[in-house]
Coordinates of C-alpha atoms and ligand atoms in Angstrom, one line a residue:
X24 CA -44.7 17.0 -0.8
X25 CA -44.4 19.0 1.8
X26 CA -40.9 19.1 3.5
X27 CA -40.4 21.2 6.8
X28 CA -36.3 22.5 7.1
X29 CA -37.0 23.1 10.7
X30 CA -38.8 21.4 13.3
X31 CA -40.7 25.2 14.3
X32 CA -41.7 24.8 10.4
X33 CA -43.0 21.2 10.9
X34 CA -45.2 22.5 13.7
X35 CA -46.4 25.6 11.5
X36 CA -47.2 23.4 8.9
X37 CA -49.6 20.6 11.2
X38 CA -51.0 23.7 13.1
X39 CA -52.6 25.0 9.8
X40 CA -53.3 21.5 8.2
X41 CA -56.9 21.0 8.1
X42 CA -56.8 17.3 6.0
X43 CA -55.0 14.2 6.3
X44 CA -51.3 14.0 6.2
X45 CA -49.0 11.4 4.7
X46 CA -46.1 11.3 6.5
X47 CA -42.9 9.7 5.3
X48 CA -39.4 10.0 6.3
X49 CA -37.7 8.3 3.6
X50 CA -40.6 6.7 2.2
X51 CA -39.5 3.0 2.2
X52 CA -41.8 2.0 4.6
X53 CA -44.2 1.5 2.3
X54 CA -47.6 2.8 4.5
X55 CA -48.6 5.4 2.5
X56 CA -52.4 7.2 2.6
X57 CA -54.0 9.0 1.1
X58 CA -53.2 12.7 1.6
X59 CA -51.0 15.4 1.6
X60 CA -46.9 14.1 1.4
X61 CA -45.2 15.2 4.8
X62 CA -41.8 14.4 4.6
X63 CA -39.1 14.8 7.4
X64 CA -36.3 14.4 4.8
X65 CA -35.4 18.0 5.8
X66 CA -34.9 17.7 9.5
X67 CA -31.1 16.2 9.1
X68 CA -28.6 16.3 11.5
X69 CA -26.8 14.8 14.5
X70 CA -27.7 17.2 17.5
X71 CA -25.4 15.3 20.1
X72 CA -23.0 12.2 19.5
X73 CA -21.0 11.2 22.9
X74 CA -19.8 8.1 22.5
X75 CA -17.9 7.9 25.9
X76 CA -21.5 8.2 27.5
X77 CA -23.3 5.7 24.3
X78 CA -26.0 8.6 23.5
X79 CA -26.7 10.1 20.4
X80 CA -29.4 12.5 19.4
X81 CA -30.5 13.1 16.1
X82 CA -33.2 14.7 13.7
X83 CA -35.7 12.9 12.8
X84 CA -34.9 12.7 8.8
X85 CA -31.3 11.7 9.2
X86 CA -30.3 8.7 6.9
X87 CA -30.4 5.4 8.7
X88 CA -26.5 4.8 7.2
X89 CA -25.4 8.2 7.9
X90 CA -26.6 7.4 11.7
X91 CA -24.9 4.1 11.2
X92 CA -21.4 5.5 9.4
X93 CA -21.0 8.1 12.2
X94 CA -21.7 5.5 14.9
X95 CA -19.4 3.1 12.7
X96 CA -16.0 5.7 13.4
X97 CA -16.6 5.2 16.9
X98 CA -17.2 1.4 16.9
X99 CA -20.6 1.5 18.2
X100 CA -23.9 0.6 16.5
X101 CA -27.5 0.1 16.7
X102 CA -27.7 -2.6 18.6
X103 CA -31.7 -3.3 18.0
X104 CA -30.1 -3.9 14.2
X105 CA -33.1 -2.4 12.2
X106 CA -34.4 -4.0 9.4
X107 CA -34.0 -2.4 5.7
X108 CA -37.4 -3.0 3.9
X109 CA -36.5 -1.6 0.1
X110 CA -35.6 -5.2 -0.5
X111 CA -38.7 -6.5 0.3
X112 CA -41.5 -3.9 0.1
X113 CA -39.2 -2.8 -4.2
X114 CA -39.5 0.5 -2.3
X115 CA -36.6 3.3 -3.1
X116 CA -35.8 5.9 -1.0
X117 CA -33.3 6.8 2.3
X118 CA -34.7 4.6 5.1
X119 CA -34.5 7.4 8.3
X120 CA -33.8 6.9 11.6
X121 CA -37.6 8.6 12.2
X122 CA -38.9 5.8 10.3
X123 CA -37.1 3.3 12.1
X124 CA -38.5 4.4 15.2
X125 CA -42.0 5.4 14.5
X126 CA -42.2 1.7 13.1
X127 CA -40.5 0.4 15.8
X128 CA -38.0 -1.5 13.7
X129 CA -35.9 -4.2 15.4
X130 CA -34.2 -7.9 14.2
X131 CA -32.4 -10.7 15.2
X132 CA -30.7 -9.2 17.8
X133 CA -33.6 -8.3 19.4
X134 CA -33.7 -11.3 21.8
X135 CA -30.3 -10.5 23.2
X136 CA -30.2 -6.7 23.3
X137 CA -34.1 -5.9 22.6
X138 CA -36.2 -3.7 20.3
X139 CA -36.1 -0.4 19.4
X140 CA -38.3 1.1 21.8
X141 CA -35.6 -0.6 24.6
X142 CA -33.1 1.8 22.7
X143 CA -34.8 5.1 22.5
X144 CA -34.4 7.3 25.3
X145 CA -36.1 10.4 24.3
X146 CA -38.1 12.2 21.6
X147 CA -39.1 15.5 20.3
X148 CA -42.2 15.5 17.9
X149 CA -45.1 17.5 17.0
X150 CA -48.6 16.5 18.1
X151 CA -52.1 16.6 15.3
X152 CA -52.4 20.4 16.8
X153 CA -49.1 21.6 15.6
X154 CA -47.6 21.6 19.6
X155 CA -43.9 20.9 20.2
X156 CA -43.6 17.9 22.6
X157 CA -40.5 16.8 24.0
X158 CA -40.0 13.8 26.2
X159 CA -41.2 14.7 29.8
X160 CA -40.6 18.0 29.0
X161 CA -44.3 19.0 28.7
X162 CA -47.3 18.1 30.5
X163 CA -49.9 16.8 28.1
X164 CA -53.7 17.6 29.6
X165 CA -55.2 14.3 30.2
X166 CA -52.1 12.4 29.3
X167 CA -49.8 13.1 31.9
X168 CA -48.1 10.1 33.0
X169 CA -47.5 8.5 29.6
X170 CA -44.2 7.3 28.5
X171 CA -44.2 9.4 25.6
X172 CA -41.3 7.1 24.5
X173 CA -42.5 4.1 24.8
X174 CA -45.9 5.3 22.9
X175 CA -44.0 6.9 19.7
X176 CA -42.4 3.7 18.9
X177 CA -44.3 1.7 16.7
X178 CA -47.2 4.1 16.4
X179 CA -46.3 5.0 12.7
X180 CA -46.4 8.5 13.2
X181 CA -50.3 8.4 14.1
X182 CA -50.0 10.6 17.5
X183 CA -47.3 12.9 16.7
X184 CA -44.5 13.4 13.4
X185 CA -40.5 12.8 15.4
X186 CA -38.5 16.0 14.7
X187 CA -35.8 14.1 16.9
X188 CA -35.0 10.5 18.8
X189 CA -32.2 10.4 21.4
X190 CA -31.1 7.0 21.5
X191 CA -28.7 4.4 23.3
X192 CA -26.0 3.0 21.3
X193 CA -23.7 0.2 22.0
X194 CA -19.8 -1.2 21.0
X195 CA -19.5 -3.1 17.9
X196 CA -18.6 -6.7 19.1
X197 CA -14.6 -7.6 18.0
X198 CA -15.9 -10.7 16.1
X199 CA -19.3 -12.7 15.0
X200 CA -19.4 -16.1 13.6
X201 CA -22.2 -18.2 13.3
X202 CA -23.1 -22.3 13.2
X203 CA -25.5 -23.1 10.6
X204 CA -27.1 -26.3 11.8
X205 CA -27.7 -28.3 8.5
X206 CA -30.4 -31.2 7.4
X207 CA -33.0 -30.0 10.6
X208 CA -36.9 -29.8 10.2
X209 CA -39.0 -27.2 12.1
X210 CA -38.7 -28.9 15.0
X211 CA -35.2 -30.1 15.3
X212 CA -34.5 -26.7 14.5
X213 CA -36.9 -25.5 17.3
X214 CA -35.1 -27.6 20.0
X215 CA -31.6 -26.8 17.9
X216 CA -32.6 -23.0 18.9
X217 CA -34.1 -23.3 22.3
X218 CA -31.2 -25.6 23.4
X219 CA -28.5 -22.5 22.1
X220 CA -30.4 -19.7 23.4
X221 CA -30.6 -21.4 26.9
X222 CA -27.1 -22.3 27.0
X223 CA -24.4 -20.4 28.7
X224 CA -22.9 -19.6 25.0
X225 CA -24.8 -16.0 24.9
X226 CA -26.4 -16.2 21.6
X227 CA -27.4 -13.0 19.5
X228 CA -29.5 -14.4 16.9
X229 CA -31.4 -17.9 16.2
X230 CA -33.2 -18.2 12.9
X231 CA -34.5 -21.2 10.2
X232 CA -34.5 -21.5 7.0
X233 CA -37.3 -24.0 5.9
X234 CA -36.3 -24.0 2.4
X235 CA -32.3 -24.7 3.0
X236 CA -33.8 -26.9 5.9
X237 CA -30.8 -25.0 8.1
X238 CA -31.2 -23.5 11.5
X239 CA -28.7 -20.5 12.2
X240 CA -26.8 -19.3 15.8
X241 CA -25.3 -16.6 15.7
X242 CA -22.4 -15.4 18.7
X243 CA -20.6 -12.1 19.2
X244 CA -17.4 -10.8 21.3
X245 CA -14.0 -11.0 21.2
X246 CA -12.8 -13.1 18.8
X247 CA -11.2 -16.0 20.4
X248 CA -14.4 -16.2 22.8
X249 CA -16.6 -16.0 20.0
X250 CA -14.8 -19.4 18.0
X251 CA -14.9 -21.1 21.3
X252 CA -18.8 -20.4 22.0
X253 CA -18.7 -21.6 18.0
X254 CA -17.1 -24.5 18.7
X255 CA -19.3 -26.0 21.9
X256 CA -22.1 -25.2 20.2
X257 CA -21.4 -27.2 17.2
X258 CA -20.3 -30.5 19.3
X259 CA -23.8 -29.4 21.8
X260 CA -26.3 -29.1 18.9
X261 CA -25.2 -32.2 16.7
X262 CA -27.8 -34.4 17.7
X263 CA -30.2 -32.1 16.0
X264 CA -28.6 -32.4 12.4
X265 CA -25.3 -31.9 11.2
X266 CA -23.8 -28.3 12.6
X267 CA -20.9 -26.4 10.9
X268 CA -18.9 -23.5 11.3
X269 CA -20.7 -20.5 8.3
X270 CA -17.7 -18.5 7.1
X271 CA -19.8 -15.5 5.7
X272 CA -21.8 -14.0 9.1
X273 CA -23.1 -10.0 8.3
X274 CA -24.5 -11.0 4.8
X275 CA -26.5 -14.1 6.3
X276 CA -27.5 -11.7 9.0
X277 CA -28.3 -9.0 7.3
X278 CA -30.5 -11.3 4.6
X279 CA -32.3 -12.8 7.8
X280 CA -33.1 -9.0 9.3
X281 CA -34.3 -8.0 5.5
X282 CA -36.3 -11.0 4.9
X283 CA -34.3 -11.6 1.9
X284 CA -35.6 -15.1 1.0
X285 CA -38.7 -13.4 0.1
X286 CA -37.2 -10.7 -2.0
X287 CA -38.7 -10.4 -5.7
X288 CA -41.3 -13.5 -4.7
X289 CA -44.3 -12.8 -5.9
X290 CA -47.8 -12.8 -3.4
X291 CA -48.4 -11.4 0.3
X292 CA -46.1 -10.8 2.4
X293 CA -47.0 -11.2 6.3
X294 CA -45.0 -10.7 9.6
X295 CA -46.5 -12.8 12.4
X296 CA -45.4 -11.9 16.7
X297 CA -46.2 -14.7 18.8
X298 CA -44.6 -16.7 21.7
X299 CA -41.0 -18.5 20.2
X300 CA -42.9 -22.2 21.7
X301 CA -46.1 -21.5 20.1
X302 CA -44.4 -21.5 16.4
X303 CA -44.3 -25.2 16.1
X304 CA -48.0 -25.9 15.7
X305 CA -48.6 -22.8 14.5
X306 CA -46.6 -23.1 11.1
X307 CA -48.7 -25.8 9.3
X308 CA -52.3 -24.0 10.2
X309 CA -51.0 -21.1 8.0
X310 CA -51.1 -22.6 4.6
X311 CA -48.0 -20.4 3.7
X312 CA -46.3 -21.1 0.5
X313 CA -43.3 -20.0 2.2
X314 CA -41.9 -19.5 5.6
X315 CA -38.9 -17.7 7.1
X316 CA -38.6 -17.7 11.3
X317 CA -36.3 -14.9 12.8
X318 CA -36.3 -16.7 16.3
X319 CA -33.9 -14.2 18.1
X320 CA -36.5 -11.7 16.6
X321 CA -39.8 -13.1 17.9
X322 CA -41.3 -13.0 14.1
X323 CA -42.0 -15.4 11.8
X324 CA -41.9 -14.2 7.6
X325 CA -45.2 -15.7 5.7
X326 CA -45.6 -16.0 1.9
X327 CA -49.1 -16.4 0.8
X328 CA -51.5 -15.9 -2.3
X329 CA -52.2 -12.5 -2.9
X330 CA -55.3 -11.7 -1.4
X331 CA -55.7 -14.3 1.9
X332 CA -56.2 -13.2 5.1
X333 CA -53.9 -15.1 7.4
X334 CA -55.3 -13.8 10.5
X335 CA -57.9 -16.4 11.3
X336 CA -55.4 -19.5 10.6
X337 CA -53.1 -17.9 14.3
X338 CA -54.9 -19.9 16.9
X339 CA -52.4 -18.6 19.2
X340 CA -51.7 -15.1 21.0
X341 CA -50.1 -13.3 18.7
X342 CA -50.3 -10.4 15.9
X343 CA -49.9 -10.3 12.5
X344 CA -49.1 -7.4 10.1
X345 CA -49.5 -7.0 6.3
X346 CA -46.5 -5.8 5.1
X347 CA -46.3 -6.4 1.7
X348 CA -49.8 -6.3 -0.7
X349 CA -51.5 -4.5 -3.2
X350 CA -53.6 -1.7 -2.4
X351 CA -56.6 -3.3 -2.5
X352 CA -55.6 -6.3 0.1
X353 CA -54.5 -3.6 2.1
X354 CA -57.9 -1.5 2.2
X355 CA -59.8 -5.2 2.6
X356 CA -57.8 -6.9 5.2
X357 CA -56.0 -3.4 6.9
X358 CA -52.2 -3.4 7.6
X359 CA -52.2 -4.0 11.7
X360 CA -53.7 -6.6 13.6
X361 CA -57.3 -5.1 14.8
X362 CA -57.3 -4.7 18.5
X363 CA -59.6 -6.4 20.8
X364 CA -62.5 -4.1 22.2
X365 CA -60.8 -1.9 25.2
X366 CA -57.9 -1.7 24.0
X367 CA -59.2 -0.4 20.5
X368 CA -60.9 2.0 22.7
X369 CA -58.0 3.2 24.7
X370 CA -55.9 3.9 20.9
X371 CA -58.8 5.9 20.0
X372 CA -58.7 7.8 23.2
X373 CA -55.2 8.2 23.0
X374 CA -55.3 9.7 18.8
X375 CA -57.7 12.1 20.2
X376 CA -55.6 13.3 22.9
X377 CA -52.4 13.6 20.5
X378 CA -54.3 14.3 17.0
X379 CA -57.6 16.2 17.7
X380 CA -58.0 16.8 14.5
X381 CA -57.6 13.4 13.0
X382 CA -55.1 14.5 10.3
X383 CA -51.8 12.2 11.0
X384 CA -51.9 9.2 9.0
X385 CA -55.8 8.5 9.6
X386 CA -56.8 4.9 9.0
X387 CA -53.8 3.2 9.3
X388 CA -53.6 2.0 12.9
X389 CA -57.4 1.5 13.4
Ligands
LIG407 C1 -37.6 -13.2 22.6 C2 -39.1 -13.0 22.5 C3 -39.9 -13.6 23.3 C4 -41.3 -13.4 23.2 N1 -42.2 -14.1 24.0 C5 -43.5 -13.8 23.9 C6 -44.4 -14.4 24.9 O1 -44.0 -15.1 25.8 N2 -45.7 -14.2 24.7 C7 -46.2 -13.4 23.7 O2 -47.5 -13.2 23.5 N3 -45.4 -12.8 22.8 C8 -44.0 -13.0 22.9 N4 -43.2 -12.5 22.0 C9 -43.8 -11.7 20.9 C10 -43.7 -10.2 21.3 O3 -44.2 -10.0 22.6 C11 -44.5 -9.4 20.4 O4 -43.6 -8.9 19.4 C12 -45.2 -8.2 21.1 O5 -46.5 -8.7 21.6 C13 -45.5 -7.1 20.1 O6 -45.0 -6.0 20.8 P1 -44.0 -5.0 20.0 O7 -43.9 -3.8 20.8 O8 -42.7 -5.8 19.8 O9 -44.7 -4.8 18.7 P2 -44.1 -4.7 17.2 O10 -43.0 -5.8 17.0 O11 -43.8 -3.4 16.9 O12 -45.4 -5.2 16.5 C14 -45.9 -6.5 16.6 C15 -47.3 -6.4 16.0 O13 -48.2 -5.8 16.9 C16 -49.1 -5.0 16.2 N5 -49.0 -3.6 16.7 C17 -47.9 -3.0 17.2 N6 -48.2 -1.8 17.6 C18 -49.5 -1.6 17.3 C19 -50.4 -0.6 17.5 N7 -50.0 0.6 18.1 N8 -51.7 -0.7 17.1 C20 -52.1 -1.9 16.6 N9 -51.3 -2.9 16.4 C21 -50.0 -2.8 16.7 C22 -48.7 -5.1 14.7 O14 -49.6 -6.0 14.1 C23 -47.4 -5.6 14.7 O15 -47.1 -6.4 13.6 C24 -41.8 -12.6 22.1 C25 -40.9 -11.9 21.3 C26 -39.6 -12.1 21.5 C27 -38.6 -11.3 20.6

């Protein structure tokens, strides 16, 4: 494995690279390739923390909970709450605040305070040629104009490797309670959710749990604001089954950002995008042995027999992603949604541009 100390090493190391790379930051990602290891696990360290002004930048390779015990001191977080996949994916491994990024990792909070890529506001990185690129800081030939930003996140490391993400943080909220919304079907819990996130209650997470047949809201804030939204909400939502105050708030949370249902279930695991109203009739057509909805998140969690390709059954705009199958599923069915013609075309262009040589994780994003 090949692990750069310094981000002029990193570069050194791409420049002379003539096959493909694997890169990893803490490997728990689970999207490896075939080729040579390239790890960030050396580029560590917090370059910049002021909290008065929520920024913090930091290398690439920095443990996702050192990030979050740092921020932690200073009650502030990550608000886009980024998912931990070891649970799911039996991976081991650090998850980094690279990988978050370049997989553009977000969760239930995402319909309140957004994604990840809403959160980054810079990055550093090393192009397919071995070039240092910084955030607007360097004119690319033929792709000036790009938000570099907005292009890094979620490209999973295919146009550049992250030597270092400058992101926006935000205040831990005082207090988070949650009203679990027991004895609902899909689409009680449907109008259950829709009816809290377009109430005046500011709602920070809406999920269902097809299997516990509950639908969760989650609120945040100061603490006596927070058991009052509680409260309306539970007297507002009754007609759709029979809401309750949940004691226990960050475990339920956390299991609903990690998928945890699914944990240690055998078969394919998918993660479908589409439009929160379009999830209703969608939900039968998949055939899923299971389901899990993260409606604050946008994403609905399938189960299905190893080996089926889910991607015909979405008659709706959408994507879906393999995230957890065996090797051969994954070489058969690929991990990403394929991409209509053009824009297929323009991602090619674009790998070109960053990764002439075609040696940063080839194959896994078309
Ligand atoms: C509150 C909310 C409302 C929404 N409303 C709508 C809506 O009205 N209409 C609608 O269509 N969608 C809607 N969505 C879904 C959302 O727009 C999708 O998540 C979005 O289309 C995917 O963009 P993303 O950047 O979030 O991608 P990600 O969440 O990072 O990825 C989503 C999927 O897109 C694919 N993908 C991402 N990047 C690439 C890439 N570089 N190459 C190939 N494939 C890639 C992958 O298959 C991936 O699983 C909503 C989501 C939320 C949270």
């Amino acid at each position: 494995m090949l692990t750069p100390q310094s981000e002029a090493e990193l570069a050194e190391i791409i420049a002379g690279a003539s096959g493909p790379l694997c890169i990893q930051g803490g490997g728990t990602r689970g999207l490896a390739i075939d080729g040579e290891g390239l790890s960030t696990r050396g580029l560590t360290g917090v370059e910049l923390y002021e909290p008065g002004a929520l920024t913090l930048v930091v290398r690439a390779g920095t443990p996702v909970a050192e990030v979050e015990a740092l921020l932690a001191a200073e009650n502030q977080r990550l608000a886009f709450e980024p998912m931990d996949h070891r649970g799911l994916l039996g991976t081991g491994g650090e998850p980094t605040i690279g990988g978050v990024i370049a997989a553009g990792v977000s969760g239930p909070r995402r319909i309140q305070a957004g994604s990840a890529r809403d959160h980054l506001l810079g990055v550093r990185f090393a192009d397919g040629a071995g070039q240092i690129v910084k955030n607007g800081g360097r004119v690319m030939k033929n792709v000036t104009g790009y938000d570099l930003v907005k292009l890094m996140c979620g490209a999973h490391g295919t146009l550049g490797v992250l030597s270092e993400v400058s992101l926006k943080v935000l205040p831990v909220a005082e207090a988070s309670a949650t009203v679990a919304i027991e004895g609902a079907d899909l689409g009680a819990a449907v109008a259950a959710m829709s009816a809290a996130l377009g109430s005046p209650y500011d709602v920070t997470g809406a999920a269902y749990d097809p299997e516990k047949q509950t639908a969760f809201i989650r609120v945040e804030g100061f603490a006596d604001s927070a058991a009052y939204r509680c409260r309306r909400l539970v007297s507002e939502l009754a007609g759709f089954g029979s809401p309750r105050i949940e004691d226990e708030s960050a475990a339920l949370w956390r299991g609903i950002r990690d998928a945890a249902a699914f944990q240690g279930r055998a078969g394919d695991i998918w993660r479908i995008s589409v439009k929160p109203s379009d999830a209703v009739a969608l939900a039968p057509r998949l055939q899923a042995e299971a389901l899990q909805f993260d409606w604050g998140g946008g994403l609905i969690w399938a189960l299905l027999p190893a080996g089926t390709d889910l991607r015909p059954r979405i008659n709706v705009p959408g994507h879906a992603a393999l995230v957890r199958a065996g090797a051969g599923t994954r070489a058969r069915l690929g991990v990403f949604q394929p991409q209509p013609g053009p824009l297929a075309a323009l991602s090619a262009g674009l790998r070109r541009q960053f990764d002439p040589k075609g040696i940063l994780n080839p194959g896994l994003m078309g």
